[in-house]
Short mmCIF file of C-alpha atoms and ligand atoms in Angstrom, two decimals:
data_model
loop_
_atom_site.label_atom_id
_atom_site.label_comp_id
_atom_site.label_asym_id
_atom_site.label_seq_id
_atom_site.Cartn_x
_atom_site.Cartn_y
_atom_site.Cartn_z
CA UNK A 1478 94.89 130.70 107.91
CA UNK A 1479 98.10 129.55 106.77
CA UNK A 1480 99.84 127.37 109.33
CA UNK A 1481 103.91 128.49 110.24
CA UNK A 1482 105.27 124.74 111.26
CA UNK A 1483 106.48 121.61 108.87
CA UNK A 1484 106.68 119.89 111.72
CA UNK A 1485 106.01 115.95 111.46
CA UNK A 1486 105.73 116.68 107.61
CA UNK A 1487 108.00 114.82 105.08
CA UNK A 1488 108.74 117.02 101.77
CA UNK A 1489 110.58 115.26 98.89
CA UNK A 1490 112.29 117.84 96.98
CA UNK A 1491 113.46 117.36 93.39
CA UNK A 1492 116.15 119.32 91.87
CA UNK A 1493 116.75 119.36 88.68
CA UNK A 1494 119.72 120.88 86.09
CA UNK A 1495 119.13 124.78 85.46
CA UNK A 1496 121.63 127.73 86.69
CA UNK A 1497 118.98 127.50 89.96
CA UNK A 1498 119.98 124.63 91.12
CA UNK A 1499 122.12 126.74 93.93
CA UNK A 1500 118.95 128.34 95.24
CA UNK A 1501 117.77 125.15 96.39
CA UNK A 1502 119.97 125.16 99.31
CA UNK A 1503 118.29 127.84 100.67
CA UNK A 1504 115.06 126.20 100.14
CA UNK A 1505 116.19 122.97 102.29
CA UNK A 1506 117.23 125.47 104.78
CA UNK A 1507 114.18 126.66 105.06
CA UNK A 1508 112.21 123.90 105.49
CA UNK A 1509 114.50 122.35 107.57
CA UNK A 1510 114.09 125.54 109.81
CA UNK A 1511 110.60 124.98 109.13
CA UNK A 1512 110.46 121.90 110.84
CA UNK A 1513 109.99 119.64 107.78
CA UNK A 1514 111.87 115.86 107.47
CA UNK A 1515 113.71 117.20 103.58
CA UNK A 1516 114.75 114.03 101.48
CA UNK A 1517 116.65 115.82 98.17
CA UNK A 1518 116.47 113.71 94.70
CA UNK A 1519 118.75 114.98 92.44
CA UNK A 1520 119.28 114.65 88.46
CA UNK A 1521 122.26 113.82 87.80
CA UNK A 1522 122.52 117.28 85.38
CA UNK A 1523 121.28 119.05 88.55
CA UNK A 1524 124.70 117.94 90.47
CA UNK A 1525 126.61 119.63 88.19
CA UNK A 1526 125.37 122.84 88.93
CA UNK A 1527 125.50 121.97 92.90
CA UNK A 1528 126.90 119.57 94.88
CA UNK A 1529 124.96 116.64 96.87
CA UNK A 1530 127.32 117.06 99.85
CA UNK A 1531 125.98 120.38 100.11
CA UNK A 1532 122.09 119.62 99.82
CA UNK A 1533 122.81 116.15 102.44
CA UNK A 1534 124.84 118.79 105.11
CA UNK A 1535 121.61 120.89 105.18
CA UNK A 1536 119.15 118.33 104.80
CA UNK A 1537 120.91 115.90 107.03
CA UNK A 1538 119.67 113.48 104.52
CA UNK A 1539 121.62 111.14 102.32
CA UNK A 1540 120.71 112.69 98.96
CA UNK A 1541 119.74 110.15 95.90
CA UNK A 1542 121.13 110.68 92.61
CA UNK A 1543 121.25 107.15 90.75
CA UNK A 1544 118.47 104.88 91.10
CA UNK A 1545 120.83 101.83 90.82
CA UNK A 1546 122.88 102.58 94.15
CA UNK A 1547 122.34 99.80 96.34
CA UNK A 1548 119.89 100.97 98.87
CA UNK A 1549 120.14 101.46 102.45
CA UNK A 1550 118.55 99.34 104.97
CA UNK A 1551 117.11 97.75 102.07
CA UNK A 1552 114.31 100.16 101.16
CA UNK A 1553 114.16 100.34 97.07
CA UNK A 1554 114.20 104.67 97.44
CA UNK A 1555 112.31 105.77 94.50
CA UNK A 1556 109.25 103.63 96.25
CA UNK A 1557 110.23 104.41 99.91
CA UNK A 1558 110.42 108.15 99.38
CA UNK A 1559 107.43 108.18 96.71
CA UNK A 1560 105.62 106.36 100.17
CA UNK A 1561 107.26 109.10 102.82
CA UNK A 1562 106.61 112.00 101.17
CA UNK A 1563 103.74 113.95 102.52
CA UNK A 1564 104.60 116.24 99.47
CA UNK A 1565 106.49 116.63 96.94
CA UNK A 1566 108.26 120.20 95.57
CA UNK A 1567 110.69 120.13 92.44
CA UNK A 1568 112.45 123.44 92.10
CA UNK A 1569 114.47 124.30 89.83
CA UNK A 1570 112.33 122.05 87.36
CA UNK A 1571 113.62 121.99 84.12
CA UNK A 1572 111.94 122.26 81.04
CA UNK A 1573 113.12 118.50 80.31
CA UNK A 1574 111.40 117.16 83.63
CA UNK A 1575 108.45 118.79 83.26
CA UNK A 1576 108.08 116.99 79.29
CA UNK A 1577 109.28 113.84 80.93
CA UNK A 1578 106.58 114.04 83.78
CA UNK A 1579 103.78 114.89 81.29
CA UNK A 1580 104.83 112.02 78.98
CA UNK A 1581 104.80 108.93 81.31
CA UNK A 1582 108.68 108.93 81.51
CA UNK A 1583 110.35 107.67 84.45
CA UNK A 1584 113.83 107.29 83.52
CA UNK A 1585 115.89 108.42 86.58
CA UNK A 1586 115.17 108.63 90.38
CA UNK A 1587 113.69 111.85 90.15
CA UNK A 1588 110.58 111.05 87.45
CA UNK A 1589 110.43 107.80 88.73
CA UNK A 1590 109.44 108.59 92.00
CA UNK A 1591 107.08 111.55 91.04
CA UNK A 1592 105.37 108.68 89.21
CA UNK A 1593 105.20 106.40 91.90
CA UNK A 1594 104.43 109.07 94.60
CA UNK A 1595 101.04 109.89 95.52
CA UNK A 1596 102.03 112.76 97.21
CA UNK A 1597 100.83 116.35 96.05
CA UNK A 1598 103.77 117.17 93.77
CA UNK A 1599 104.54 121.05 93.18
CA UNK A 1600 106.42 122.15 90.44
CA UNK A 1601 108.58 125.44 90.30
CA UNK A 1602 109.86 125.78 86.54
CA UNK A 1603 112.67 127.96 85.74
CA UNK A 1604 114.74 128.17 82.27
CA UNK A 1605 115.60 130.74 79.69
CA UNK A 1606 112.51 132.71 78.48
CA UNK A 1607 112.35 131.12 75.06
CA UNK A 1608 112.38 127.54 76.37
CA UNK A 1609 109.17 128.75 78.42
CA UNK A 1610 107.62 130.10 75.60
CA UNK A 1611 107.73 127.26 73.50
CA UNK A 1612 104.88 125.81 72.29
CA UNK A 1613 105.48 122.02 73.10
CA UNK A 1614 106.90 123.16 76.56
CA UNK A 1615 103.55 124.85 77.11
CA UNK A 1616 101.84 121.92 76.09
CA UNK A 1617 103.30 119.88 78.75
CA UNK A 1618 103.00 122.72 81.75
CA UNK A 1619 99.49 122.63 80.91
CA UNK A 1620 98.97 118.68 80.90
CA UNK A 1621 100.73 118.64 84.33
CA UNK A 1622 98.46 121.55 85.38
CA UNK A 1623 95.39 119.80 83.97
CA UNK A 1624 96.16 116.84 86.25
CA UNK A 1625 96.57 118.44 89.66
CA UNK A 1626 100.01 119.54 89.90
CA UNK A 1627 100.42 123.00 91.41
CA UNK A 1628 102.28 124.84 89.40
CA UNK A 1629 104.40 127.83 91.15
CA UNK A 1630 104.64 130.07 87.92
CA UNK A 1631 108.28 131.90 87.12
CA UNK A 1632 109.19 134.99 88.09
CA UNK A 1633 109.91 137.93 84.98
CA UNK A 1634 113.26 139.82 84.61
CA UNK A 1635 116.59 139.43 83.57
CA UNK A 1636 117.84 135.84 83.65
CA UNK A 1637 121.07 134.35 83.98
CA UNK A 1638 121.77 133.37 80.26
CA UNK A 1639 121.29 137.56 79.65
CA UNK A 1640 118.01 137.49 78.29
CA UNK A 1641 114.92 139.47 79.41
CA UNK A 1642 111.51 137.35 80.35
CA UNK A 1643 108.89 135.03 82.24
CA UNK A 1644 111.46 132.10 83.03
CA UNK A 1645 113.26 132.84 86.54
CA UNK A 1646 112.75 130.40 89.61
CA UNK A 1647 109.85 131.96 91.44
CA UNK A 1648 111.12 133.90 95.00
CA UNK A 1649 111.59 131.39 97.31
CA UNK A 1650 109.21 132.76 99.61
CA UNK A 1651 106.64 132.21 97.22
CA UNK A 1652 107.74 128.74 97.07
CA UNK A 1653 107.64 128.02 100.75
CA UNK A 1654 104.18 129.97 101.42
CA UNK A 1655 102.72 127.26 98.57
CA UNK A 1656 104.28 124.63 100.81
CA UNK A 1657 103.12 125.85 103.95
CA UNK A 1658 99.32 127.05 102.55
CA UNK A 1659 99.78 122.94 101.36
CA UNK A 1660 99.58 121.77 104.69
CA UNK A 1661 97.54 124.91 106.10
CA UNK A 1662 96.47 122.95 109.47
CA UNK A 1663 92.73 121.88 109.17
CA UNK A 1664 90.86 123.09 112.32
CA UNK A 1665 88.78 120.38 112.81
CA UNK A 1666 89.33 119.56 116.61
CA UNK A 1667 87.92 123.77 117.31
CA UNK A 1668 85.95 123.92 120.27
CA UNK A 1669 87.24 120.03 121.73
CA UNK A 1670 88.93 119.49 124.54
CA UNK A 1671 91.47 116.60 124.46
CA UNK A 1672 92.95 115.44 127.42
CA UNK A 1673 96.28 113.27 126.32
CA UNK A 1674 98.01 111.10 128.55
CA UNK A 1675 102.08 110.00 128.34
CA UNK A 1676 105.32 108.46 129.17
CA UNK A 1677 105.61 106.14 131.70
CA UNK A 1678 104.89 105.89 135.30
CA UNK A 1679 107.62 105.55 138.60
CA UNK A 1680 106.76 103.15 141.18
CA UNK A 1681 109.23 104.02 144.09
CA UNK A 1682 110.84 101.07 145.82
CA UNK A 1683 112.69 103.56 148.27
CA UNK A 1684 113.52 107.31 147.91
CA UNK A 1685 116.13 106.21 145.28
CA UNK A 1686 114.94 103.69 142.90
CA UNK A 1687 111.67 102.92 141.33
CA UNK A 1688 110.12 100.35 138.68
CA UNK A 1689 109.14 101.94 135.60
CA UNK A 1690 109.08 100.89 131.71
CA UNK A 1691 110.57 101.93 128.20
CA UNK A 1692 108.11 104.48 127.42
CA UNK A 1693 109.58 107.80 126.01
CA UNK A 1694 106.52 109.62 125.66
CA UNK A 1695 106.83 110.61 121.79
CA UNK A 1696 103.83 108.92 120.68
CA UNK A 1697 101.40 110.72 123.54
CA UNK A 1698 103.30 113.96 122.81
CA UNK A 1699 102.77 113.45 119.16
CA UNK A 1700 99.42 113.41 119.85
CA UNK A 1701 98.79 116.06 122.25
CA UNK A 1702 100.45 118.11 119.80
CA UNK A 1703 98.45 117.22 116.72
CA UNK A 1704 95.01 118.08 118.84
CA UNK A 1705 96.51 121.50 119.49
CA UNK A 1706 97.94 122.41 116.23
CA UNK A 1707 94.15 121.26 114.69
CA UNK A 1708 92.84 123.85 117.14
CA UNK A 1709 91.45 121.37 120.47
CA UNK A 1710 92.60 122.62 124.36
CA UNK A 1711 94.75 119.99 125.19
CA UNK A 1712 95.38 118.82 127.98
CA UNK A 1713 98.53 116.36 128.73
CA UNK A 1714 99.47 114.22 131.91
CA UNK A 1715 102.51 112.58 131.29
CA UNK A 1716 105.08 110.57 133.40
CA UNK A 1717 108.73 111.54 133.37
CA UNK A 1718 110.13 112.29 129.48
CA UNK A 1719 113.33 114.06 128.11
CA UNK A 1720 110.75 115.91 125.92
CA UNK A 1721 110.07 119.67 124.99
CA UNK A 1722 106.09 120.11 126.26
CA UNK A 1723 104.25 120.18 123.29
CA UNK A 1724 103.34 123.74 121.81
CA UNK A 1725 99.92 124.64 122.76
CA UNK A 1726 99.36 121.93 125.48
CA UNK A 1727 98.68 122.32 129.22
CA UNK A 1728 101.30 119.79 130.92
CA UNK A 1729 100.37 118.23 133.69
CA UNK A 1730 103.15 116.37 135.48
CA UNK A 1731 103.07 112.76 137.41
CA UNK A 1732 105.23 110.22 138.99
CA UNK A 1733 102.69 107.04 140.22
CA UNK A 1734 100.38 105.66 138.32
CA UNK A 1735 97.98 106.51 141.64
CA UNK A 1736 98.85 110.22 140.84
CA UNK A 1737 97.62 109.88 136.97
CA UNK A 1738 94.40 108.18 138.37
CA UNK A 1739 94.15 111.22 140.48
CA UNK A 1740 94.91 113.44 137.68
CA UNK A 1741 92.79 111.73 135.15
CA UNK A 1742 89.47 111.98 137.67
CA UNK A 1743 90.37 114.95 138.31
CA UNK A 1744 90.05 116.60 134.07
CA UNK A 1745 88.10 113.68 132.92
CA UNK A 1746 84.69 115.57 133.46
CA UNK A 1747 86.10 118.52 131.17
CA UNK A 1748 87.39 116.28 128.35
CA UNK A 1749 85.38 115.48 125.08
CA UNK A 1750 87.88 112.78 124.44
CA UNK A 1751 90.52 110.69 126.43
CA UNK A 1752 93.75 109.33 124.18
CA UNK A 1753 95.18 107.30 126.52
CA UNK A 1754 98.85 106.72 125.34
CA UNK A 1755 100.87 106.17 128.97
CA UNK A 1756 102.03 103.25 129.60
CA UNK A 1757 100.84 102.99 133.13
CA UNK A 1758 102.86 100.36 135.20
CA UNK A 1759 100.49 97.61 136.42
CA UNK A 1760 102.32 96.87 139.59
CA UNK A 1761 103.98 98.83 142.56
CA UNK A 1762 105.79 97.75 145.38
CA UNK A 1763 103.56 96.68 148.52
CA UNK A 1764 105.60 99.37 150.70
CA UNK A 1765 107.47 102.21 149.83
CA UNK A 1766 110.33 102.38 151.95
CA UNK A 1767 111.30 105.76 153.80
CA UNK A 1768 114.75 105.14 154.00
CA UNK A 1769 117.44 103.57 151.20
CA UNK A 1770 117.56 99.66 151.03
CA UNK A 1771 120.93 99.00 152.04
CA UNK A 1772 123.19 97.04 150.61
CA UNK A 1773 123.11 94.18 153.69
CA UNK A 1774 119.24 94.49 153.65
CA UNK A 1775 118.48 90.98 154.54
CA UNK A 1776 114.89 90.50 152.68
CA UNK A 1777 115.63 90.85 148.65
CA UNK A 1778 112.19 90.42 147.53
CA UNK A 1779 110.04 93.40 146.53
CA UNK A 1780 106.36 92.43 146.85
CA UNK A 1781 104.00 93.98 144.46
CA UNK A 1782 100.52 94.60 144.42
CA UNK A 1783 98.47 95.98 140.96
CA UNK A 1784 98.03 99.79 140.54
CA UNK A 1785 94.43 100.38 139.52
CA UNK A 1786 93.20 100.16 135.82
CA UNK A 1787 92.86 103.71 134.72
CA UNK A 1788 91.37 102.81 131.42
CA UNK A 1789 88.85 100.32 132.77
CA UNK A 1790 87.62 103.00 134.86
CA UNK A 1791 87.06 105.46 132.37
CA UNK A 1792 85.65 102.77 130.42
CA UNK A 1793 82.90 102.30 132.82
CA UNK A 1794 82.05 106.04 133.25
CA UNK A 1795 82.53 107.68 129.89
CA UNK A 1796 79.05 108.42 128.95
CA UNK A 1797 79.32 109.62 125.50
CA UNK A 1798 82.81 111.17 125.36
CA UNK A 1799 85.52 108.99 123.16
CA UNK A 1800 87.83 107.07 124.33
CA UNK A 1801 91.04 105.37 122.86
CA UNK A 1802 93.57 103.49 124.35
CA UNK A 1803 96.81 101.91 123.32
CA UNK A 1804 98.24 98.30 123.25
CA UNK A 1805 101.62 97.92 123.62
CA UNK A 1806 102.78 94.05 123.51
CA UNK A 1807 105.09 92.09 122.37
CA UNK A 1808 103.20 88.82 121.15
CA UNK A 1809 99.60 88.43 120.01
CA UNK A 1810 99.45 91.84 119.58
CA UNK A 1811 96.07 92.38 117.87
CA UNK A 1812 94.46 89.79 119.46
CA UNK A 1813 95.46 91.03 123.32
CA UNK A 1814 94.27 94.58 121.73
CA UNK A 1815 90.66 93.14 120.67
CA UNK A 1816 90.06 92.06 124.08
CA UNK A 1817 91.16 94.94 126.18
CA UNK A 1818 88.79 97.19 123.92
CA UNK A 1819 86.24 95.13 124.60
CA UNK A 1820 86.82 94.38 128.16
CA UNK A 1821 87.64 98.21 128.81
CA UNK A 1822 84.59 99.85 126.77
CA UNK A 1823 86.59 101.67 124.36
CA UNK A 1824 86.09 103.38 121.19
CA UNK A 1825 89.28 102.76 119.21
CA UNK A 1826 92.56 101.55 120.38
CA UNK A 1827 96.22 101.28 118.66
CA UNK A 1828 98.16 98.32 119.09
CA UNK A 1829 101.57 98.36 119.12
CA UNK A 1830 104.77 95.61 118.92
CA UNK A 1831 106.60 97.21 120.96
CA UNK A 1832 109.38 94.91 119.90
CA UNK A 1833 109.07 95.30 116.04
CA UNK A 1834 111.97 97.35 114.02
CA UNK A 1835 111.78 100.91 114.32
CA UNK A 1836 108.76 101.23 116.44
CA UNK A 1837 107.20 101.29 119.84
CA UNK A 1838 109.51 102.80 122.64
CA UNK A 1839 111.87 105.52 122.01
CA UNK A 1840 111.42 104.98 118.36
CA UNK A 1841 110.52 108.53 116.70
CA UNK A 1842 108.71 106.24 113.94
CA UNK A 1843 105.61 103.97 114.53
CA UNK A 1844 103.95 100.51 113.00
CA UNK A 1845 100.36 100.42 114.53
CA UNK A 1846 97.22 98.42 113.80
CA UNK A 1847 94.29 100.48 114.84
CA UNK A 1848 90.98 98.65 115.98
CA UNK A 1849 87.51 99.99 116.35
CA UNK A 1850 85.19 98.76 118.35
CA UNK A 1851 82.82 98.34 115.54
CA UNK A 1852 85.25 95.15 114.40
CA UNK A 1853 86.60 97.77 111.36
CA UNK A 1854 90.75 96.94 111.57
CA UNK A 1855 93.41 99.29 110.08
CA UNK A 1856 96.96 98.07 109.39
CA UNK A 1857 99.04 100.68 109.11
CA UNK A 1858 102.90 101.10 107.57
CA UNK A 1859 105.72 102.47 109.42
CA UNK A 1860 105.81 106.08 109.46
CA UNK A 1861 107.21 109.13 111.87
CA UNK A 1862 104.85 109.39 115.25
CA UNK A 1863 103.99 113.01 114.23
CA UNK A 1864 102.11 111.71 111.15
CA UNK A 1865 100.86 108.59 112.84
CA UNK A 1866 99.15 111.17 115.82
CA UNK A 1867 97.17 112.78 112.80
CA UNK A 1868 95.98 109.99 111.06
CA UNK A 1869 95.14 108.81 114.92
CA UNK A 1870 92.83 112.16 114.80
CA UNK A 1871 91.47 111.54 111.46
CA UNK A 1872 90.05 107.92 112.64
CA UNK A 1873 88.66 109.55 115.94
CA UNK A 1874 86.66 111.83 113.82
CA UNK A 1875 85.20 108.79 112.20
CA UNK A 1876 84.00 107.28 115.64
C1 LIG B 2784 124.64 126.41 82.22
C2 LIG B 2784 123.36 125.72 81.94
C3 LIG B 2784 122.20 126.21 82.48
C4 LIG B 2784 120.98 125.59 82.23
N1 LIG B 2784 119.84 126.10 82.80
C5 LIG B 2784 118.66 125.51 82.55
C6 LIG B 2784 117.48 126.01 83.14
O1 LIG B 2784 117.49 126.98 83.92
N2 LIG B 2784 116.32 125.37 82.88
C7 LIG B 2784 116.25 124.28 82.07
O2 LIG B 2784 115.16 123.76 81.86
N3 LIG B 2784 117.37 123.78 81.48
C8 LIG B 2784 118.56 124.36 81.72
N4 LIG B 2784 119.70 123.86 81.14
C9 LIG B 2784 119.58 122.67 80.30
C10 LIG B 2784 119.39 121.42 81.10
O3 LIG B 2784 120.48 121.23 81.97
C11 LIG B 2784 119.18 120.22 80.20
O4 LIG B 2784 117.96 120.35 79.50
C12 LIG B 2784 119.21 118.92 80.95
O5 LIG B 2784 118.94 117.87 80.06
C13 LIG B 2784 118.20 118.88 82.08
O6 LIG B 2784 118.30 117.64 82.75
P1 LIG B 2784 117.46 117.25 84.03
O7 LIG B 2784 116.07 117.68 83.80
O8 LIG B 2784 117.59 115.75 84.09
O9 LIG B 2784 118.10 117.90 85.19
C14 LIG B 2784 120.93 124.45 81.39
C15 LIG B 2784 122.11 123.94 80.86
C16 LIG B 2784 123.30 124.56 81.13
C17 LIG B 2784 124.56 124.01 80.54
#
C-alpha cells in the first residue's frame, strides 16, 4: 500500500542544469501539497534555466546555490540539510552530476551534500538522447545504481534539443509515486491500540481564569498521529490546543487534570500502550470560586493543593501494557527523568529542556534524550516533532 501524505517528511531536492529545470516547480508544488518540508539545492547551471526566487516562493524555503554563502543561524547547509533530509530526489539530474556523484566529486552544494547525506537519494536523469547513450555516462548510471540509488529511468520521445529518444525527465507523477512508495507507511502498530495523551491542563481559579502551562500539544499530536498513520486505533485526550485533531485519531477533550484522570481510567483497560505526553498541572486551587474574584477581593492568595499523579497511577496498575512518559524540565533534565521512570514504573520516557533553542513548548521541532528503563540512554538531535513521534514508535517497539 502506498501511503498519500509527506507529512513530517523532509525531501532535499537537487536541481540541476538541463532544459527541465522548469518542471521542477511543479514537483515542489507537489510535495509541498503533499505535505513534505522541500529544501531546493540548486547548481548554479540549473539557475540559469530557472530562477531560485521561484523554487524559494513555492518551497517557502531559502534555496542554496553557493556553498560559500554565509549560513543562517549558523548551520554549515550542505551538513545540516545532508542531516534533515529524510530523502533526497535530484530531478532534472544532469548527465554531469550523475559522473560527479559516481566519481567521489563534491565540488558544489549539490554533490557535496549527496555525499554527506545519508538519506536515500533518488535520481531522475534527463538530457539529450546521445548523452544517455554514451558509454561512460552509462558507466556511471550503473555505478550509482550498483550502490543503492534509485534510479527513476527517462521517459522516450521527442526532446527539447529536436531529437528523438530515451532521455526526457520521467512524468512527474512517476517521480512523486517513487517518493511516496519511499516512505510507503510501515504498518507495524496493526491491531494496537494507543491511547495518547496532550496539551496542557486548566485549573480554574474562578469562572474566568485558570492556571495552566506552555504546552501546545504538538508533540502528543505528533504522536497520536504517527500511531494512526502506522495503522494503531488511537486514542487522544488532550487539554486545550489551537491544533487540527490528528487524522485517524479519536479526540477526547479535557479541561482539569481530575477530568484526564477520569478519562485515562476510564480507556486505560482498552489500551496496549499509554504515551503520556500532557503536561498535567501538579497543582489546583484549593476552591474554585463560583463567582469572579473582584477586583477589591480582600484575600490575594490562591491556595493550592496537588492534582493526583496520573502517571504514578498507571505505573502501579499497568500489568503488561507499555508505558512512556515525558520529562519536561528545565535543569537536570536527565537526571529528574531517571528518577521519575523509576519512581513511576515506566517503560521508556523522553526528557525534554523545555528551555533549550528550538524545542519543548510551542516549538514544531524537538531535542529529546530518551531513557529506558533497562539503563539503555538515547541522545537525540534536533529534528521536526513529526519525525521525533516516529522514531518515539520505533523505540517502543524495542521495549
Ligand atoms: C540549453 C541547454 C540545455 C541543456 N540541457 C541539458 C540536459 O537536459 N541534461 C544535461 O545533462 N545537460 C544539459 N545541458 C548541459 C549542462 O547544462 C552542462 O553539462 C552543465 O555543466 C551541467 O551542470 P550541473 O550539473 O552543475 O547543473 C544543457 C545545456 C544547455 C545550454
Amino acid at each position: 500500500m502506498t501511503c498519500n501524505t509527506l507529512e513530517g517528511k523532509t525531501v532535499v531536492l537537487g536541481i540541476t542544469g538541463g532544459i527541465a529545470a522548469y518542471k521542477a516547480a511543479d514537483m515542489v508544488s507537489r510535495l509541498k501539497k503533499l505535505g513534505a518540508c522541500v529544501h531546493v539545492i540548486m547548481t548554479r547551471n540549473a539557475v540559469r534555466f530557472i530562477t531560485p526566487l521561484t523554487l524559494q516562493t513555492l518551497s517557502q524555503n531559502r534555496v542554496v546555490v553557493d556553498m560559500f554563502e554565509q549560513p543562517h543561524y549558523w548551520e554549515i547547509d550542505h551538513i545540516s540539510l545532508a542531516q534533515k533530509a529524510d530523502l533526497m530526489v535530484i530531478a532534472p539530474a544532469s548527465a554531469n552530476i550523475i559522473g560527479k556523484i559516481a566519481n567521489g566529486i563534491a565540488d558544489d552544494m549539490l554533490s557535496t551534500t549527496v555525499m554527506a547525506t545519508k538519506a536515500h537519494v533518488i535520481i531522475a536523469p534527463a538530457m539529450n538522447t546521445n548523452m544517455y547513450h554514451n558509454p561512460f555516462f552509462q558507466q556511471n548510471l550503473n555505478k550509482l545504481k550498483e550502490s543503492g540509488f534509485t534510479v527513476v529511468e527517462p521517459g522516450e520521445g521527442r526532446l527539447a534539443c529536436g531529437d528523438c529518444g530515451k532521455g526526457r525527465l520521467q512524468d512527474i507523477n512517476v517521480i512523486i509515486d517513487t517518493i511516496l512508495n519511499f516512505f510507503k507507511t510501515r504498518q507495524d502498530y496493526k491491531g494496537t491500540n494507543a491511547l495518547v495523551t496532550a496539551g496542557p491542563t486548566r485549573e480554574p481559579i474562578d469562572p474566568v481564569r485558570f492556571i495552566t502551562n506552555h504546552s501546545s500539544g504538538k508533540m502528543g499530536y505528533a504522536i497520536a498521529e504517527a500511531f494512526a498513520q502506522r495503522g494503531a486505533r488511537v486514542k487522544l485526550i488532550t487539554g486545550p490546543t489551537h491544533l487540527d485533531p490528528p487524522q485517524g485519531a479519536e479526540v477526547i477533550r479535557i479541561q482539569r487534570a481530575r477530568e484526564m484522570l477520569d478519562r485515562v481510567m476510564e480507556h486505560f483497560p482498552w489500551a496496549d500502550v499509554v504515551v503520556k505526553a500532557a503536561a498535567v498541572s501538579d497543582y489546583r486551587p484549593r476552591e474554585e470560586m463560583v463567582h469572579k474574584l473582584k477586583k477589591h477581593h480582600q484575600r490575594l492568595e490562591i491556595p493550592l493543593v496537588k492534582n493526583p499523579d496520573i502517571l504514578m497511577e498507571l505505573g502501579r496498575i499497568k500489568g503488561d501494557k507499555k508505558l512512556i512518559g515525558f520529562a519536561a524540565e528545565t535543569d537536570n533534565v536527565k537526571e529528574y527523568a531517571r528518577r521519575k521512570l523509576l519512581e513511576k514504573n515506566i517503560d521508556m520516557i523522553v526528557a525534554n529542556n523545555v528551555t533549550a533553542k528550538d524545542a519543548g513548548f510551542y516549538s514544531d521541532t524537538n531535542k529529546v534524550s530518551i531513557i529506558f528503563a533497562n539503563g539503555k540512554e538515547l541522545d537525540l538531535p534536533n529534528m521536526p516533532k513529526r519525525k521525533l513521534a516516529h522514531i518515539i514508535l520505533d523505540e517502543i517497539k524495542t521495549l
